[in-house]
Amino acid sequence: MPFPVSSTRRLAVMAVGSNGSRVATVDPAVFFRSSKVLIVAGKGGVGKTTVSAAMARAAALSGLSTLIVEVEGKSGLAALFGREPLGYEEVVLDPGGGPLGAADIRGRTITPDEALLEYLRDHGMSRVSKRLLSSGALDVVSTAAPGIRDILILGKVKQLERRGEADLIVIDAPAAGHAVTFLQSASGLADAVRVGPVRAQAEEVLELLTDASRCQVVLVTLPEETPVNEVVDTAYSLEDRVGIHLGPVVVNGVYPPLDGLEEDPEKAAAECGAFLRPGEAGVLAAAASFRLRRSRLQAEQIARLTEQLPLPQLVLPFRFSPDLDRGDVEGLARALLEQIAQMPELAGDTTGAES
């Protein structure tokens, strides 16, 4: 079944290759400016939050002021920048400036309760909003009208986008299972509610989600069977049921190539003038065998992903660290920038947009 890659747009710029010829590459700043809102989604445990942070850092290194929005809370996003957990008020996660001239990265959470409070307060109904929340009325409304909480969050995102609060807004979206319903909430409410502010809000959010120049989704997966299956299903669901535009797929946690894994440890040690203690050759051979098996399995899954989901891929290396920090984010961001710059052209250009 062909995949309707309606989101891909021409982002190539011309550069001079090593042989003096002109070659098409992608300017990372142009890539990140192609949409004002970048929603990062994926199965739980695939590194979605880490990729959100790396995307934000890569955009900042390209000179774009970036706002990261956390919608589920307690994701550990702020810890990746060495900061305290995020709240509803914006904070600076990573200040700009410095020799590289990177822009600021700011961060905040958006919860439906606080978004509703702010909306009512801005419309002169502060006292009503407090009673509404204290009475639990919002929970009743949420039960009667599924998707109302999600539309409150997305409505706030739309407001931030319209205000031009940052050059790029990165959304650390819910896990894949909830991501489809989260992003489908606008179309569901627009169908269910015929008139009034809820319908107007749903229509405006739907306009945001389906406009490639305003919003796109980057899906994240691991090179493993179940995550690949889920990211393929999610991609089709988002295209078919939401009509949202998809950017490149990020394949996270790929083992970097390592030479010498098929060599005999004792022979390799002898060639280097080194000596192994008893038992070490067996341990090294077992470790090399494990790494080879994992690399081959990952390669098979990446090939399967390529076959089933013809979207551009950005590959991020596995980080051999139990707790990722700002240094890891920096490394991943630079890996993204390098690959974006090397993308000859986003495949499947069907829009005819100008570069």
mmCIF file of C-alpha atoms in Angstrom:
data_model
loop_
_atom_site.group_PDB
_atom_site.id
_atom_site.type_symbol
_atom_site.label_atom_id
_atom_site.label_comp_id
_atom_site.label_asym_id
_atom_site.label_seq_id
_atom_site.Cartn_x
_atom_site.Cartn_y
_atom_site.Cartn_z
ATOM 1 C CA MET A 1 0.000 0.000 0.000
ATOM 2 C CA PRO A 2 1.611 3.293 -1.029
ATOM 3 C CA PHE A 3 2.114 5.806 1.749
ATOM 4 C CA PRO A 4 0.817 9.322 1.049
ATOM 5 C CA VAL A 5 3.871 11.365 1.933
ATOM 6 C CA SER A 6 1.994 14.622 1.675
ATOM 7 C CA SER A 7 4.071 16.354 4.319
ATOM 8 C CA THR A 8 7.415 16.289 2.601
ATOM 9 C CA ARG A 9 8.372 19.562 1.009
ATOM 10 C CA ARG A 10 11.385 20.708 -0.936
ATOM 11 C CA LEU A 11 13.942 22.055 1.492
ATOM 12 C CA ALA A 12 17.086 21.586 -0.530
ATOM 13 C CA VAL A 13 19.658 24.332 -1.010
ATOM 14 C CA MET A 14 22.657 24.250 -3.303
ATOM 15 C CA ALA A 15 26.164 23.788 -1.941
ATOM 16 C CA VAL A 16 29.582 23.094 -3.463
ATOM 17 C CA GLY A 17 30.683 19.477 -3.202
ATOM 18 C CA SER A 18 34.233 18.228 -2.579
ATOM 19 C CA ASN A 19 34.839 17.894 -6.328
ATOM 20 C CA GLY A 20 33.688 21.428 -6.993
ATOM 21 C CA SER A 21 30.291 20.387 -8.331
ATOM 22 C CA ARG A 22 27.085 21.892 -7.032
ATOM 23 C CA VAL A 23 25.095 19.480 -4.915
ATOM 24 C CA ALA A 24 21.732 19.795 -3.197
ATOM 25 C CA THR A 25 21.771 19.689 0.602
ATOM 26 C CA VAL A 26 19.349 20.743 3.312
ATOM 27 C CA ASP A 27 20.033 23.830 5.402
ATOM 28 C CA PRO A 28 19.222 22.828 9.013
ATOM 29 C CA ALA A 29 17.805 26.290 9.745
ATOM 30 C CA VAL A 30 15.493 25.988 6.736
ATOM 31 C CA PHE A 31 14.548 22.492 7.844
ATOM 32 C CA PHE A 32 13.553 23.668 11.319
ATOM 33 C CA ARG A 33 11.765 26.744 9.942
ATOM 34 C CA SER A 34 9.611 24.618 7.654
ATOM 35 C CA SER A 35 7.005 24.320 10.442
ATOM 36 C CA LYS A 36 6.428 26.463 13.503
ATOM 37 C CA VAL A 37 5.324 23.527 15.654
ATOM 38 C CA LEU A 38 7.200 20.221 15.740
ATOM 39 C CA ILE A 39 5.383 17.416 17.551
ATOM 40 C CA VAL A 40 7.652 14.564 18.658
ATOM 41 C CA ALA A 41 5.720 11.325 19.190
ATOM 42 C CA GLY A 42 6.546 7.667 19.644
ATOM 43 C CA LYS A 43 6.010 4.524 21.670
ATOM 44 C CA GLY A 44 6.878 4.762 25.357
ATOM 45 C CA GLY A 45 10.527 3.947 26.029
ATOM 46 C CA VAL A 46 11.903 4.802 22.586
ATOM 47 C CA GLY A 47 13.576 8.029 23.767
ATOM 48 C CA LYS A 48 10.906 10.487 22.620
ATOM 49 C CA THR A 49 11.760 13.014 25.321
ATOM 50 C CA THR A 50 15.485 12.777 24.596
ATOM 51 C CA VAL A 51 14.813 13.308 20.890
ATOM 52 C CA SER A 52 12.625 16.323 21.753
ATOM 53 C CA ALA A 53 15.530 17.821 23.686
ATOM 54 C CA ALA A 54 17.995 17.029 20.882
ATOM 55 C CA MET A 55 15.670 18.543 18.265
ATOM 56 C CA ALA A 56 15.353 21.699 20.359
ATOM 57 C CA ARG A 57 19.119 21.942 20.826
ATOM 58 C CA ALA A 58 19.732 21.376 17.113
ATOM 59 C CA ALA A 59 17.249 24.133 16.257
ATOM 60 C CA ALA A 60 18.908 26.456 18.787
ATOM 61 C CA LEU A 61 22.322 25.730 17.267
ATOM 62 C CA SER A 62 20.779 26.743 13.926
ATOM 63 C CA GLY A 63 19.923 30.111 15.465
ATOM 64 C CA LEU A 64 16.226 29.518 16.205
ATOM 65 C CA SER A 65 14.727 30.460 19.558
ATOM 66 C CA THR A 66 12.991 27.300 20.752
ATOM 67 C CA LEU A 67 10.272 26.520 23.245
ATOM 68 C CA ILE A 68 9.829 22.939 24.466
ATOM 69 C CA VAL A 69 6.369 22.070 25.728
ATOM 70 C CA GLU A 70 5.867 19.046 27.944
ATOM 71 C CA VAL A 71 2.270 17.788 27.987
ATOM 72 C CA GLU A 72 2.355 14.692 30.188
ATOM 73 C CA GLY A 73 4.647 15.877 32.976
ATOM 74 C CA LYS A 74 7.438 14.089 34.820
ATOM 75 C CA SER A 75 9.170 13.159 31.568
ATOM 76 C CA GLY A 76 12.646 14.073 32.774
ATOM 77 C CA LEU A 77 12.948 16.679 30.018
ATOM 78 C CA ALA A 78 14.292 19.412 32.290
ATOM 79 C CA ALA A 79 16.813 17.010 33.867
ATOM 80 C CA LEU A 80 18.410 16.520 30.455
ATOM 81 C CA PHE A 81 19.420 20.183 30.647
ATOM 82 C CA GLY A 82 20.379 19.955 34.331
ATOM 83 C CA ARG A 83 17.301 21.900 35.440
ATOM 84 C CA GLU A 84 14.503 21.417 37.949
ATOM 85 C CA PRO A 85 11.197 19.893 36.733
ATOM 86 C CA LEU A 86 9.161 22.176 34.504
ATOM 87 C CA GLY A 87 6.039 24.044 35.566
ATOM 88 C CA TYR A 88 3.317 25.994 33.760
ATOM 89 C CA GLU A 89 5.441 29.146 33.704
ATOM 90 C CA GLU A 90 8.229 29.291 31.147
ATOM 91 C CA VAL A 91 11.848 28.947 32.241
ATOM 92 C CA VAL A 92 15.110 29.104 30.331
ATOM 93 C CA LEU A 93 16.438 25.564 29.973
ATOM 94 C CA ASP A 94 19.490 26.456 27.956
ATOM 95 C CA PRO A 95 20.585 30.084 27.497
ATOM 96 C CA GLY A 96 21.760 31.198 24.081
ATOM 97 C CA GLY A 97 24.816 33.186 23.138
ATOM 98 C CA GLY A 98 28.331 31.872 23.492
ATOM 99 C CA PRO A 99 30.889 31.351 20.735
ATOM 100 C CA LEU A 100 28.461 29.362 18.597
ATOM 101 C CA GLY A 101 25.702 31.951 18.851
ATOM 102 C CA ALA A 102 23.040 29.402 19.757
ATOM 103 C CA ALA A 103 19.605 30.734 20.594
ATOM 104 C CA ASP A 104 17.701 30.271 23.846
ATOM 105 C CA ILE A 105 15.827 27.076 24.677
ATOM 106 C CA ARG A 106 12.868 27.676 26.978
ATOM 107 C CA GLY A 107 10.577 25.085 28.500
ATOM 108 C CA ARG A 108 7.185 24.732 30.178
ATOM 109 C CA THR A 109 4.387 22.273 30.768
ATOM 110 C CA ILE A 110 0.793 22.625 29.620
ATOM 111 C CA THR A 111 -1.942 20.886 31.584
ATOM 112 C CA PRO A 112 -5.653 21.094 30.690
ATOM 113 C CA ASP A 113 -6.623 22.477 34.098
ATOM 114 C CA GLU A 114 -4.101 25.311 33.981
ATOM 115 C CA ALA A 115 -4.863 26.035 30.325
ATOM 116 C CA LEU A 116 -8.569 26.340 31.173
ATOM 117 C CA LEU A 117 -7.827 28.563 34.174
ATOM 118 C CA GLU A 118 -5.739 30.870 32.022
ATOM 119 C CA TYR A 119 -8.397 30.990 29.285
ATOM 120 C CA LEU A 120 -11.161 31.912 31.739
ATOM 121 C CA ARG A 121 -8.945 34.399 33.540
ATOM 122 C CA ASP A 122 -8.086 36.126 30.258
ATOM 123 C CA HIS A 123 -11.823 36.398 29.528
ATOM 124 C CA GLY A 124 -12.713 37.961 32.879
ATOM 125 C CA MET A 125 -14.001 34.768 34.519
ATOM 126 C CA SER A 126 -11.324 34.116 37.118
ATOM 127 C CA ARG A 127 -13.779 33.470 39.982
ATOM 128 C CA VAL A 128 -15.801 31.089 37.838
ATOM 129 C CA SER A 129 -12.698 29.156 36.836
ATOM 130 C CA LYS A 130 -11.668 28.469 40.436
ATOM 131 C CA ARG A 131 -15.140 27.180 41.287
ATOM 132 C CA LEU A 132 -15.167 25.096 38.123
ATOM 133 C CA LEU A 133 -11.977 23.300 39.044
ATOM 134 C CA SER A 134 -12.708 22.948 42.768
ATOM 135 C CA SER A 135 -16.109 21.426 42.000
ATOM 136 C CA GLY A 136 -14.652 18.813 39.665
ATOM 137 C CA ALA A 137 -16.893 20.036 36.864
ATOM 138 C CA LEU A 138 -14.085 19.722 34.344
ATOM 139 C CA ASP A 139 -13.865 15.996 35.026
ATOM 140 C CA VAL A 140 -17.616 15.674 34.400
ATOM 141 C CA VAL A 141 -17.326 17.618 31.150
ATOM 142 C CA SER A 142 -14.329 15.510 30.089
ATOM 143 C CA THR A 143 -16.328 12.335 30.588
ATOM 144 C CA ALA A 144 -19.287 13.703 28.647
ATOM 145 C CA ALA A 145 -17.125 15.082 25.827
ATOM 146 C CA PRO A 146 -13.999 12.940 25.258
ATOM 147 C CA GLY A 147 -11.102 14.948 23.909
ATOM 148 C CA ILE A 148 -11.955 18.151 25.745
ATOM 149 C CA ARG A 149 -8.760 17.942 27.859
ATOM 150 C CA ASP A 150 -6.612 17.382 24.777
ATOM 151 C CA ILE A 151 -8.223 20.300 22.952
ATOM 152 C CA LEU A 152 -7.443 22.563 25.911
ATOM 153 C CA ILE A 153 -3.739 21.661 25.569
ATOM 154 C CA LEU A 154 -3.683 21.941 21.783
ATOM 155 C CA GLY A 155 -5.620 25.196 21.969
ATOM 156 C CA LYS A 156 -2.890 26.630 24.168
ATOM 157 C CA VAL A 157 -0.226 25.394 21.733
ATOM 158 C CA LYS A 158 -2.116 27.110 18.907
ATOM 159 C CA GLN A 159 -2.176 30.321 20.944
ATOM 160 C CA LEU A 160 1.590 30.163 21.524
ATOM 161 C CA GLU A 161 2.168 29.524 17.816
ATOM 162 C CA ARG A 162 0.001 32.458 16.771
ATOM 163 C CA ARG A 163 1.716 34.771 19.225
ATOM 164 C CA GLY A 164 5.098 33.850 17.745
ATOM 165 C CA GLU A 165 6.424 32.973 21.194
ATOM 166 C CA ALA A 166 9.422 31.224 19.600
ATOM 167 C CA ASP A 167 10.839 30.467 16.173
ATOM 168 C CA LEU A 168 10.066 26.798 16.835
ATOM 169 C CA ILE A 169 7.805 25.099 19.386
ATOM 170 C CA VAL A 170 8.754 21.478 20.116
ATOM 171 C CA ILE A 171 5.985 19.387 21.680
ATOM 172 C CA ASP A 172 7.023 16.349 23.728
ATOM 173 C CA ALA A 173 3.794 14.532 22.872
ATOM 174 C CA PRO A 174 2.065 11.664 24.690
ATOM 175 C CA ALA A 175 3.208 8.122 23.929
ATOM 176 C CA ALA A 176 2.113 6.710 20.581
ATOM 177 C CA GLY A 177 -1.047 5.016 21.832
ATOM 178 C CA HIS A 178 -2.394 8.291 23.208
ATOM 179 C CA ALA A 179 -0.765 10.437 20.517
ATOM 180 C CA VAL A 180 -3.312 9.457 17.873
ATOM 181 C CA THR A 181 -6.310 10.228 20.098
ATOM 182 C CA PHE A 182 -4.527 13.365 21.366
ATOM 183 C CA LEU A 183 -4.081 14.694 17.835
ATOM 184 C CA GLN A 184 -7.477 13.391 16.711
ATOM 185 C CA SER A 185 -9.326 15.279 19.445
ATOM 186 C CA ALA A 186 -9.818 18.363 17.284
ATOM 187 C CA SER A 187 -11.500 16.542 14.400
ATOM 188 C CA GLY A 188 -13.608 14.510 16.853
ATOM 189 C CA LEU A 189 -14.899 17.589 18.652
ATOM 190 C CA ALA A 190 -15.452 19.474 15.405
ATOM 191 C CA ASP A 191 -17.699 16.614 14.272
ATOM 192 C CA ALA A 192 -19.513 16.298 17.609
ATOM 193 C CA VAL A 193 -20.029 19.977 18.516
ATOM 194 C CA ARG A 194 -21.912 22.032 15.944
ATOM 195 C CA VAL A 195 -21.707 25.542 17.394
ATOM 196 C CA GLY A 196 -20.052 27.574 20.120
ATOM 197 C CA PRO A 197 -16.529 28.250 21.377
ATOM 198 C CA VAL A 198 -15.600 24.544 21.655
ATOM 199 C CA ARG A 199 -16.285 23.990 17.967
ATOM 200 C CA ALA A 200 -14.448 27.194 17.044
ATOM 201 C CA GLN A 201 -11.453 26.086 19.102
ATOM 202 C CA ALA A 202 -11.530 22.617 17.539
ATOM 203 C CA GLU A 203 -11.625 24.047 14.019
ATOM 204 C CA GLU A 204 -8.721 26.385 14.697
ATOM 205 C CA VAL A 205 -6.639 23.554 16.187
ATOM 206 C CA LEU A 206 -7.497 21.377 13.195
ATOM 207 C CA GLU A 207 -6.281 24.134 10.878
ATOM 208 C CA LEU A 208 -2.991 24.184 12.772
ATOM 209 C CA LEU A 209 -2.521 20.410 12.698
ATOM 210 C CA THR A 210 -3.254 20.038 8.985
ATOM 211 C CA ASP A 211 -1.147 22.962 7.757
ATOM 212 C CA ALA A 212 2.377 21.757 6.904
ATOM 213 C CA SER A 213 3.796 25.258 7.181
ATOM 214 C CA ARG A 214 2.560 25.461 10.779
ATOM 215 C CA CYS A 215 2.840 21.928 12.156
ATOM 216 C CA GLN A 216 4.430 18.552 11.492
ATOM 217 C CA VAL A 217 5.000 15.357 13.443
ATOM 218 C CA VAL A 218 8.337 13.622 13.896
ATOM 219 C CA LEU A 219 7.912 9.988 14.916
ATOM 220 C CA VAL A 220 10.556 8.235 17.013
ATOM 221 C CA THR A 221 11.305 4.521 17.089
ATOM 222 C CA LEU A 222 13.943 2.052 18.160
ATOM 223 C CA PRO A 223 15.363 -0.411 15.576
ATOM 224 C CA GLU A 224 13.395 -3.245 17.164
ATOM 225 C CA GLU A 225 10.422 -5.260 15.930
ATOM 226 C CA THR A 226 7.621 -3.979 18.188
ATOM 227 C CA PRO A 227 8.552 -0.256 18.069
ATOM 228 C CA VAL A 228 8.905 -0.448 14.277
ATOM 229 C CA ASN A 229 5.480 -2.086 13.976
ATOM 230 C CA GLU A 230 3.964 0.595 16.170
ATOM 231 C CA VAL A 231 5.587 3.546 14.417
ATOM 232 C CA VAL A 232 4.352 2.271 11.040
ATOM 233 C CA ASP A 233 0.794 1.898 12.384
ATOM 234 C CA THR A 234 0.962 5.325 14.045
ATOM 235 C CA ALA A 235 2.197 6.973 10.836
ATOM 236 C CA TYR A 236 -0.682 5.586 8.804
ATOM 237 C CA SER A 237 -3.191 6.488 11.512
ATOM 238 C CA LEU A 238 -1.965 10.073 11.743
ATOM 239 C CA GLU A 239 -2.062 10.513 7.977
ATOM 240 C CA ASP A 240 -5.408 8.821 7.456
ATOM 241 C CA ARG A 241 -7.340 9.879 10.570
ATOM 242 C CA VAL A 242 -5.828 13.255 11.430
ATOM 243 C CA GLY A 243 -4.409 14.444 8.115
ATOM 244 C CA ILE A 244 -1.307 15.677 9.854
ATOM 245 C CA HIS A 245 1.992 16.106 8.016
ATOM 246 C CA LEU A 246 4.879 13.819 8.845
ATOM 247 C CA GLY A 247 8.528 14.790 8.934
ATOM 248 C CA PRO A 248 11.473 12.386 8.980
ATOM 249 C CA VAL A 249 11.340 9.345 11.255
ATOM 250 C CA VAL A 250 14.001 9.331 13.968
ATOM 251 C CA VAL A 251 15.537 5.887 14.544
ATOM 252 C CA ASN A 252 16.996 6.149 18.028
ATOM 253 C CA GLY A 253 19.514 3.953 19.842
ATOM 254 C CA VAL A 254 21.388 2.538 16.850
ATOM 255 C CA TYR A 255 24.661 0.821 17.720
ATOM 256 C CA PRO A 256 27.561 2.645 16.021
ATOM 257 C CA PRO A 257 29.751 0.515 13.696
ATOM 258 C CA LEU A 258 32.677 -1.123 15.489
ATOM 259 C CA ASP A 259 35.563 -2.705 13.600
ATOM 260 C CA GLY A 260 37.257 -5.930 14.637
ATOM 261 C CA LEU A 261 34.276 -7.713 16.171
ATOM 262 C CA GLU A 262 34.833 -10.815 14.028
ATOM 263 C CA GLU A 263 38.524 -11.077 14.906
ATOM 264 C CA ASP A 264 39.872 -13.740 17.248
ATOM 265 C CA PRO A 265 40.613 -11.905 20.550
ATOM 266 C CA GLU A 266 43.888 -13.754 21.243
ATOM 267 C CA LYS A 267 45.154 -13.180 17.714
ATOM 268 C CA ALA A 268 44.141 -9.523 17.760
ATOM 269 C CA ALA A 269 45.838 -9.016 21.133
ATOM 270 C CA ALA A 270 49.023 -10.679 19.883
ATOM 271 C CA GLU A 271 49.104 -8.418 16.814
ATOM 272 C CA CYS A 272 48.990 -5.419 19.145
ATOM 273 C CA GLY A 273 51.688 -6.831 21.429
ATOM 274 C CA ALA A 274 49.204 -7.337 24.247
ATOM 275 C CA PHE A 275 48.452 -10.416 26.330
ATOM 276 C CA LEU A 276 45.134 -11.626 27.671
ATOM 277 C CA ARG A 277 44.710 -13.192 31.080
ATOM 278 C CA PRO A 278 43.018 -16.589 31.343
ATOM 279 C CA GLY A 279 39.327 -16.383 30.513
ATOM 280 C CA GLU A 280 39.446 -12.898 28.990
ATOM 281 C CA ALA A 281 39.436 -14.161 25.390
ATOM 282 C CA GLY A 282 36.160 -16.007 25.969
ATOM 283 C CA VAL A 283 34.524 -12.996 27.571
ATOM 284 C CA LEU A 284 35.643 -10.705 24.746
ATOM 285 C CA ALA A 285 34.436 -13.179 22.105
ATOM 286 C CA ALA A 286 31.024 -13.431 23.785
ATOM 287 C CA ALA A 287 30.706 -9.628 23.983
ATOM 288 C CA ALA A 288 31.686 -9.258 20.337
ATOM 289 C CA SER A 289 29.187 -11.933 19.317
ATOM 290 C CA PHE A 290 26.392 -10.144 21.229
ATOM 291 C CA ARG A 291 27.242 -6.809 19.626
ATOM 292 C CA LEU A 292 27.290 -8.375 16.157
ATOM 293 C CA ARG A 293 23.894 -10.021 16.688
ATOM 294 C CA ARG A 294 22.357 -6.785 17.964
ATOM 295 C CA SER A 295 23.783 -4.776 15.078
ATOM 296 C CA ARG A 296 22.456 -7.258 12.519
ATOM 297 C CA LEU A 297 19.016 -7.292 14.126
ATOM 298 C CA GLN A 298 18.965 -3.495 14.134
ATOM 299 C CA ALA A 299 19.979 -3.399 10.467
ATOM 300 C CA GLU A 300 17.158 -5.809 9.608
ATOM 301 C CA GLN A 301 14.588 -3.681 11.418
ATOM 302 C CA ILE A 302 15.826 -0.455 9.807
ATOM 303 C CA ALA A 303 15.552 -2.137 6.403
ATOM 304 C CA ARG A 304 12.010 -3.266 7.247
ATOM 305 C CA LEU A 305 11.112 0.260 8.371
ATOM 306 C CA THR A 306 12.507 1.659 5.123
ATOM 307 C CA GLU A 307 10.404 -0.766 3.126
ATOM 308 C CA GLN A 308 7.154 -0.195 5.020
ATOM 309 C CA LEU A 309 7.381 3.540 5.715
ATOM 310 C CA PRO A 310 8.942 5.558 2.892
ATOM 311 C CA LEU A 311 9.773 8.624 4.933
ATOM 312 C CA PRO A 312 13.260 10.112 5.365
ATOM 313 C CA GLN A 313 15.147 8.710 8.371
ATOM 314 C CA LEU A 314 17.409 10.383 10.911
ATOM 315 C CA VAL A 315 19.517 7.866 12.837
ATOM 316 C CA LEU A 316 20.733 8.597 16.358
ATOM 317 C CA PRO A 317 23.475 6.554 18.030
ATOM 318 C CA PHE A 318 22.924 4.513 21.176
ATOM 319 C CA ARG A 319 24.223 6.347 24.231
ATOM 320 C CA PHE A 320 26.106 4.003 26.548
ATOM 321 C CA SER A 321 25.084 5.861 29.695
ATOM 322 C CA PRO A 322 22.435 4.981 32.308
ATOM 323 C CA ASP A 323 21.527 8.634 32.896
ATOM 324 C CA LEU A 324 21.623 11.008 29.958
ATOM 325 C CA ASP A 325 22.648 14.609 30.532
ATOM 326 C CA ARG A 326 23.252 17.848 28.672
ATOM 327 C CA GLY A 327 26.390 16.442 27.046
ATOM 328 C CA ASP A 328 24.375 13.592 25.551
ATOM 329 C CA VAL A 329 21.759 16.051 24.256
ATOM 330 C CA GLU A 330 24.531 18.080 22.660
ATOM 331 C CA GLY A 331 25.977 15.011 20.949
ATOM 332 C CA LEU A 332 22.611 13.890 19.631
ATOM 333 C CA ALA A 333 21.765 17.395 18.429
ATOM 334 C CA ARG A 334 24.978 17.568 16.430
ATOM 335 C CA ALA A 335 24.272 14.129 14.966
ATOM 336 C CA LEU A 336 20.871 15.440 13.825
ATOM 337 C CA LEU A 337 22.394 18.566 12.304
ATOM 338 C CA GLU A 338 24.997 16.549 10.420
ATOM 339 C CA GLN A 339 22.391 14.238 8.932
ATOM 340 C CA ILE A 340 19.928 17.016 8.100
ATOM 341 C CA ALA A 341 22.684 18.862 6.261
ATOM 342 C CA GLN A 342 23.549 15.705 4.311
ATOM 343 C CA MET A 343 19.977 14.962 3.257
ATOM 344 C CA PRO A 344 20.147 15.485 -0.517
ATOM 345 C CA GLU A 345 16.482 16.287 -0.641
ATOM 346 C CA LEU A 346 13.417 15.203 1.227
ATOM 347 C CA ALA A 347 11.990 12.382 -0.816
ATOM 348 C CA GLY A 348 8.484 12.275 -2.209
ATOM 349 C CA ASP A 349 8.067 15.976 -2.865
ATOM 350 C CA THR A 350 4.466 16.156 -3.971
ATOM 351 C CA THR A 351 3.638 19.707 -3.055
ATOM 352 C CA GLY A 352 5.649 21.578 -5.599
ATOM 353 C CA ALA A 353 6.772 24.041 -2.906
ATOM 354 C CA GLU A 354 9.696 26.220 -3.793
ATOM 355 C CA SER A 355 13.064 25.651 -2.133
#
